[in-house]
Coordinates of N, CA and C in Angstrom, one line a residue:
M1 N -43.9 19.1 -26.3 CA -44.6 17.9 -25.9 C -43.7 16.7 -26.2
V2 N -43.1 16.6 -27.3 CA -42.3 15.5 -27.7 C -41.0 15.5 -26.8
I3 N -40.5 16.6 -26.5 CA -39.3 16.7 -25.7 C -39.6 16.3 -24.3
S4 N -40.7 16.7 -23.7 CA -41.1 16.3 -22.3 C -41.3 14.8 -22.3
L5 N -42.0 14.3 -23.3 CA -42.2 12.8 -23.3 C -40.9 12.0 -23.4
T6 N -40.0 12.6 -24.2 CA -38.7 11.9 -24.3 C -37.9 11.9 -23.0
I7 N -38.0 13.0 -22.3 CA -37.3 13.1 -21.0 C -37.9 12.1 -20.0
I8 N -39.3 12.1 -20.0 CA -39.9 11.1 -19.1 C -39.6 9.7 -19.5
H9 N -39.5 9.4 -20.8 CA -39.2 8.1 -21.3 C -37.8 7.6 -20.8
V10 N -36.8 8.5 -21.0 CA -35.5 8.2 -20.6 C -35.4 8.0 -19.1
L11 N -36.1 8.8 -18.3 CA -36.1 8.7 -16.9 C -36.7 7.3 -16.4
M12 N -37.8 6.9 -17.1 CA -38.4 5.7 -16.8 C -37.5 4.5 -17.2
C13 N -36.7 4.7 -18.2 CA -35.7 3.7 -18.6 C -34.7 3.4 -17.5
F14 N -34.1 4.5 -17.1 CA -33.2 4.4 -16.0 C -33.8 3.9 -14.7
A15 N -35.0 4.3 -14.4 CA -35.7 3.8 -13.2 C -35.9 2.3 -13.3
I16 N -36.3 1.8 -14.5 CA -36.5 0.3 -14.6 C -35.2 -0.4 -14.4
I17 N -34.1 0.1 -15.0 CA -32.8 -0.5 -14.8 C -32.4 -0.6 -13.3
G18 N -32.6 0.6 -12.7 CA -32.2 0.6 -11.3 C -33.0 -0.3 -10.4
I19 N -34.3 -0.3 -10.6 CA -35.2 -1.1 -9.7 C -35.0 -2.5 -9.9
V20 N -34.8 -3.0 -11.2 CA -34.6 -4.4 -11.5 C -33.3 -4.8 -10.8
L21 N -32.3 -4.0 -10.9 CA -31.0 -4.4 -10.3 C -31.1 -4.4 -8.7
L22 N -32.0 -3.7 -8.1 CA -32.1 -3.7 -6.7 C -32.9 -5.0 -6.2
Q23 N -33.6 -5.6 -7.0 CA -34.4 -6.7 -6.6 C -33.6 -8.0 -6.5
A24 N -34.0 -8.9 -5.6 CA -33.4 -10.1 -5.4 C -33.7 -11.1 -6.5
G25 N -32.8 -11.8 -7.0 CA -33.0 -12.7 -8.1 C -33.8 -14.0 -7.7
K26 N -34.5 -14.6 -8.6 CA -35.3 -15.8 -8.3 C -34.3 -17.0 -8.2
G27 N -33.1 -16.9 -8.8 CA -32.2 -18.0 -8.8 C -31.6 -18.3 -7.4
A28 N -31.8 -17.4 -6.4 CA -31.3 -17.6 -5.1 C -32.0 -18.7 -4.4
D29 N -33.3 -19.0 -4.8 CA -34.0 -20.1 -4.2 C -33.9 -21.4 -4.9
I30 N -33.1 -21.5 -5.9 CA -33.0 -22.7 -6.7 C -32.4 -23.9 -5.8
G31 N -31.6 -23.5 -4.9 CA -31.0 -24.6 -4.0 C -32.1 -25.4 -3.2
S32 N -33.2 -24.8 -3.0 CA -34.2 -25.5 -2.2 C -34.9 -26.5 -3.1
A33 N -34.7 -26.5 -4.4 CA -35.4 -27.5 -5.3 C -34.6 -28.8 -5.2
F34 N -33.4 -28.8 -4.8 CA -32.6 -30.0 -4.7 C -32.4 -30.5 -3.2
G35 N -33.5 -30.9 -2.6 CA -33.4 -31.4 -1.3 C -33.7 -30.4 -0.2
G36 N -33.9 -29.2 -0.5 CA -34.2 -28.2 0.6 C -35.6 -28.4 1.1
A37 N -35.8 -27.9 2.3 CA -37.1 -28.1 3.0 C -38.2 -27.2 2.3
G38 N -37.8 -26.1 1.8 CA -38.8 -25.1 1.3 C -38.9 -25.2 -0.2
S39 N -39.1 -26.3 -0.8 CA -39.2 -26.4 -2.3 C -40.4 -25.8 -2.9
Q40 N -41.4 -25.5 -2.0 CA -42.6 -24.8 -2.5 C -42.3 -23.3 -2.9
A41 N -41.1 -22.8 -2.4 CA -40.8 -21.4 -2.8 C -40.4 -21.3 -4.3
V42 N -39.8 -22.4 -4.8 CA -39.4 -22.3 -6.2 C -40.6 -22.7 -7.1
F43 N -41.4 -23.7 -6.8 CA -42.4 -24.2 -7.7 C -43.8 -23.8 -7.3
G44 N -43.9 -23.1 -6.2 CA -45.3 -22.7 -5.7 C -45.7 -21.4 -6.2
S45 N -46.6 -20.8 -5.5 CA -47.2 -19.5 -6.0 C -46.1 -18.4 -5.7
M46 N -46.4 -17.3 -6.3 CA -45.5 -16.1 -6.2 C -45.5 -15.5 -4.8
G47 N -46.5 -15.7 -4.1 CA -46.6 -15.1 -2.7 C -47.1 -13.7 -2.8
T48 N -46.8 -12.9 -1.8 CA -47.3 -11.5 -1.8 C -46.3 -10.7 -2.6
P49 N -46.8 -9.8 -3.4 CA -45.9 -8.9 -4.2 C -45.2 -7.9 -3.3
T50 N -43.9 -7.7 -3.6 CA -43.1 -6.8 -2.7 C -43.3 -5.4 -3.2
L51 N -42.9 -4.4 -2.5 CA -43.0 -3.0 -2.8 C -42.2 -2.7 -4.1
L52 N -41.0 -3.3 -4.2 CA -40.2 -3.1 -5.5 C -40.9 -3.7 -6.7
G53 N -41.6 -4.8 -6.5 CA -42.4 -5.4 -7.6 C -43.5 -4.5 -8.1
K54 N -44.2 -3.9 -7.1 CA -45.3 -3.0 -7.5 C -44.7 -1.8 -8.2
I55 N -43.6 -1.2 -7.7 CA -43.0 -0.1 -8.3 C -42.5 -0.4 -9.8
T56 N -41.9 -1.6 -9.9 CA -41.5 -2.0 -11.2 C -42.6 -2.1 -12.2
T57 N -43.7 -2.7 -11.8 CA -44.9 -2.8 -12.6 C -45.4 -1.4 -13.1
S58 N -45.5 -0.5 -12.1 CA -46.0 0.8 -12.5 C -45.1 1.6 -13.4
V59 N -43.8 1.5 -13.2 CA -42.8 2.1 -14.0 C -42.8 1.5 -15.4
A60 N -42.9 0.2 -15.5 CA -43.0 -0.5 -16.8 C -44.2 -0.1 -17.6
I61 N -45.3 0.1 -16.9 CA -46.5 0.5 -17.6 C -46.3 2.0 -18.1
L62 N -45.8 2.8 -17.3 CA -45.5 4.2 -17.7 C -44.5 4.2 -18.9
F63 N -43.5 3.4 -18.8 CA -42.5 3.3 -19.9 C -43.2 2.8 -21.2
A64 N -44.1 1.9 -21.2 CA -44.8 1.4 -22.4 C -45.7 2.5 -22.9
V65 N -46.4 3.3 -22.0 CA -47.3 4.3 -22.5 C -46.5 5.4 -23.2
T66 N -45.3 5.8 -22.6 CA -44.5 6.8 -23.3 C -43.9 6.3 -24.6
S67 N -43.6 5.0 -24.6 CA -43.1 4.4 -25.9 C -44.1 4.5 -27.0
F68 N -45.4 4.1 -26.7 CA -46.4 4.2 -27.7 C -46.7 5.7 -28.1
S69 N -46.7 6.6 -27.1 CA -47.0 8.0 -27.4 C -45.9 8.6 -28.3
L70 N -44.7 8.3 -28.0 CA -43.6 8.8 -28.9 C -43.7 8.2 -30.3
A71 N -44.1 6.9 -30.4 CA -44.2 6.3 -31.7 C -45.3 7.0 -32.5
I72 N -46.4 7.3 -31.8 CA -47.6 7.9 -32.5 C -47.2 9.3 -32.9
L73 N -46.6 10.1 -32.0 CA -46.2 11.4 -32.3 C -45.1 11.5 -33.3
G74 N -44.2 10.6 -33.3 CA -43.1 10.5 -34.3 C -43.6 10.1 -35.7
G75 N -44.6 9.4 -35.8 CA -45.1 8.9 -37.1 C -45.7 10.1 -37.9
E76 N -46.2 11.1 -37.2 CA -46.8 12.3 -37.9 C -45.7 13.1 -38.6
R77 N -44.5 13.1 -38.1 CA -43.4 13.9 -38.6 C -42.6 13.1 -39.6
S78 N -42.9 11.9 -40.0 CA -42.1 11.1 -40.9 C -42.2 11.7 -42.3
S79 N -41.1 11.6 -43.0 CA -41.0 12.0 -44.3 C -40.1 11.0 -45.1
S80 N -40.1 11.2 -46.4 CA -39.3 10.3 -47.2 C -37.8 10.7 -47.1
V81 N -37.0 9.6 -47.1 CA -35.6 9.9 -47.1 C -35.0 10.2 -48.4
V82 N -35.8 10.0 -49.5 CA -35.4 10.2 -50.8 C -35.6 11.7 -51.1
R83 N -34.5 12.3 -51.6 CA -34.6 13.8 -51.9 C -35.0 13.9 -53.3
E84 N -35.8 15.0 -53.6 CA -36.1 15.3 -55.0 C -34.9 16.0 -55.6
P85 N -34.5 15.8 -56.8 CA -33.4 16.5 -57.4 C -33.7 17.9 -57.6
A86 N -32.8 18.8 -57.5 CA -32.9 20.2 -57.6 C -33.1 20.5 -59.1
P87 N -34.0 21.5 -59.4 CA -34.2 21.8 -60.8 C -32.9 22.4 -61.4
L88 N -32.6 22.1 -62.7 CA -31.4 22.6 -63.3 C -31.5 24.0 -63.7
G89 N -30.5 24.8 -63.6 CA -30.4 26.2 -64.0 C -31.0 27.1 -63.0
G90 N -31.4 26.6 -61.8 CA -31.9 27.5 -60.8 C -33.3 28.0 -61.0
A91 N -33.9 27.5 -62.1 CA -35.3 27.9 -62.4 C -36.3 27.2 -61.5
P92 N -37.3 27.8 -61.1 CA -38.3 27.1 -60.2 C -39.0 26.0 -61.0
A93 N -39.3 25.0 -60.3 CA -40.0 23.9 -61.0 C -41.4 24.2 -61.4
T94 N -41.8 23.8 -62.5 CA -43.2 24.1 -63.0 C -44.1 22.8 -62.7
S95 N -45.3 23.1 -62.6 CA -46.2 22.0 -62.3 C -46.7 21.3 -63.6
A96 N -46.5 21.9 -64.7 CA -46.9 21.3 -66.0 C -46.0 20.2 -66.4
P97 N -46.5 19.1 -66.8 CA -45.6 18.0 -67.2 C -44.9 18.3 -68.5
S98 N -43.6 18.0 -68.6 CA -42.9 18.3 -69.8 C -42.7 17.0 -70.5
T99 N -42.6 17.0 -71.8 CA -42.4 15.8 -72.6 C -40.9 15.6 -72.7
P100 N -40.5 14.3 -72.4 CA -39.1 14.1 -72.5 C -38.6 14.1 -73.9
T101 N -37.5 14.7 -74.1 CA -36.9 14.7 -75.5 C -35.9 13.6 -75.6
P102 N -36.0 12.8 -76.7 CA -35.0 11.7 -76.8 C -33.6 12.3 -77.1
S103 N -32.7 11.6 -76.5 CA -31.3 12.0 -76.7 C -30.5 10.9 -77.2
A104 N -29.4 11.2 -77.9 CA -28.6 10.2 -78.4 C -27.9 9.4 -77.3
P105 N -27.7 8.1 -77.5 CA -27.1 7.3 -76.4 C -25.6 7.8 -76.2
A106 N -25.2 7.8 -75.0 CA -23.9 8.3 -74.6 C -22.9 7.3 -75.2
Q107 N -21.8 7.8 -75.7 CA -20.7 7.0 -76.2 C -19.9 6.6 -75.0
S108 N -19.7 5.3 -74.8 CA -18.9 4.8 -73.7 C -17.5 4.5 -74.2
T109 N -16.5 5.0 -73.5 CA -15.1 4.7 -73.8 C -14.6 3.7 -72.8
P110 N -13.9 2.8 -73.3 CA -13.4 1.8 -72.3 C -12.4 2.4 -71.4
A111 N -12.5 2.1 -70.1 CA -11.6 2.7 -69.1 C -10.3 1.9 -69.2
A112 N -9.2 2.7 -69.0 CA -7.9 2.1 -69.0 C -7.7 1.4 -67.6
P113 N -7.1 0.2 -67.6 CA -6.9 -0.5 -66.4 C -5.9 0.3 -65.5
A114 N -6.1 0.3 -64.2 CA -5.3 0.9 -63.3 C -3.9 0.3 -63.2
P115 N -2.9 1.0 -63.1 CA -1.5 0.4 -63.0 C -1.4 -0.4 -61.7
P116 N -0.7 -1.5 -61.8 CA -0.5 -2.3 -60.6 C 0.3 -1.6 -59.5
S117 N -0.2 -1.7 -58.3 CA 0.5 -1.0 -57.2 C 1.6 -1.9 -56.7
A118 N 2.6 -1.3 -56.1 CA 3.7 -2.0 -55.6 C 3.3 -2.6 -54.2
P119 N 3.7 -3.8 -53.9 CA 3.3 -4.3 -52.6 C 4.0 -3.6 -51.4
V120 N 3.3 -3.4 -50.4 CA 3.8 -2.7 -49.2 C 4.4 -3.8 -48.3
V121 N 5.7 -3.6 -47.9 CA 6.4 -4.5 -47.0 C 6.6 -3.8 -45.7
K122 N 6.2 -4.5 -44.7 CA 6.4 -3.9 -43.3 C 7.6 -4.5 -42.6

């Protein structure tokens, strides 16, 4: 199910890109705003929707539906990125809580400084 939705989602993505690139830009009519006779084309109503506009709307709606569906389906499979440490000694972990035993603080030895490296000349 997730694989088929992902395939449809990617196809809708490419379809939106292709359809938007096929459409004529709105900036082509900007010249009419500066003294052109048809200035209503820029500032007026949108007019009748074109076939490419209707296809773009339907593909965008399908793209949004697949996005939401994948987000919902992907949320069910989420898990923590933090891994639990493996039990020591290869023994299976027990469910009974163990009391921590106090240990002596570790002795820290000062680290020796690293020797200076020779400069590299190119």
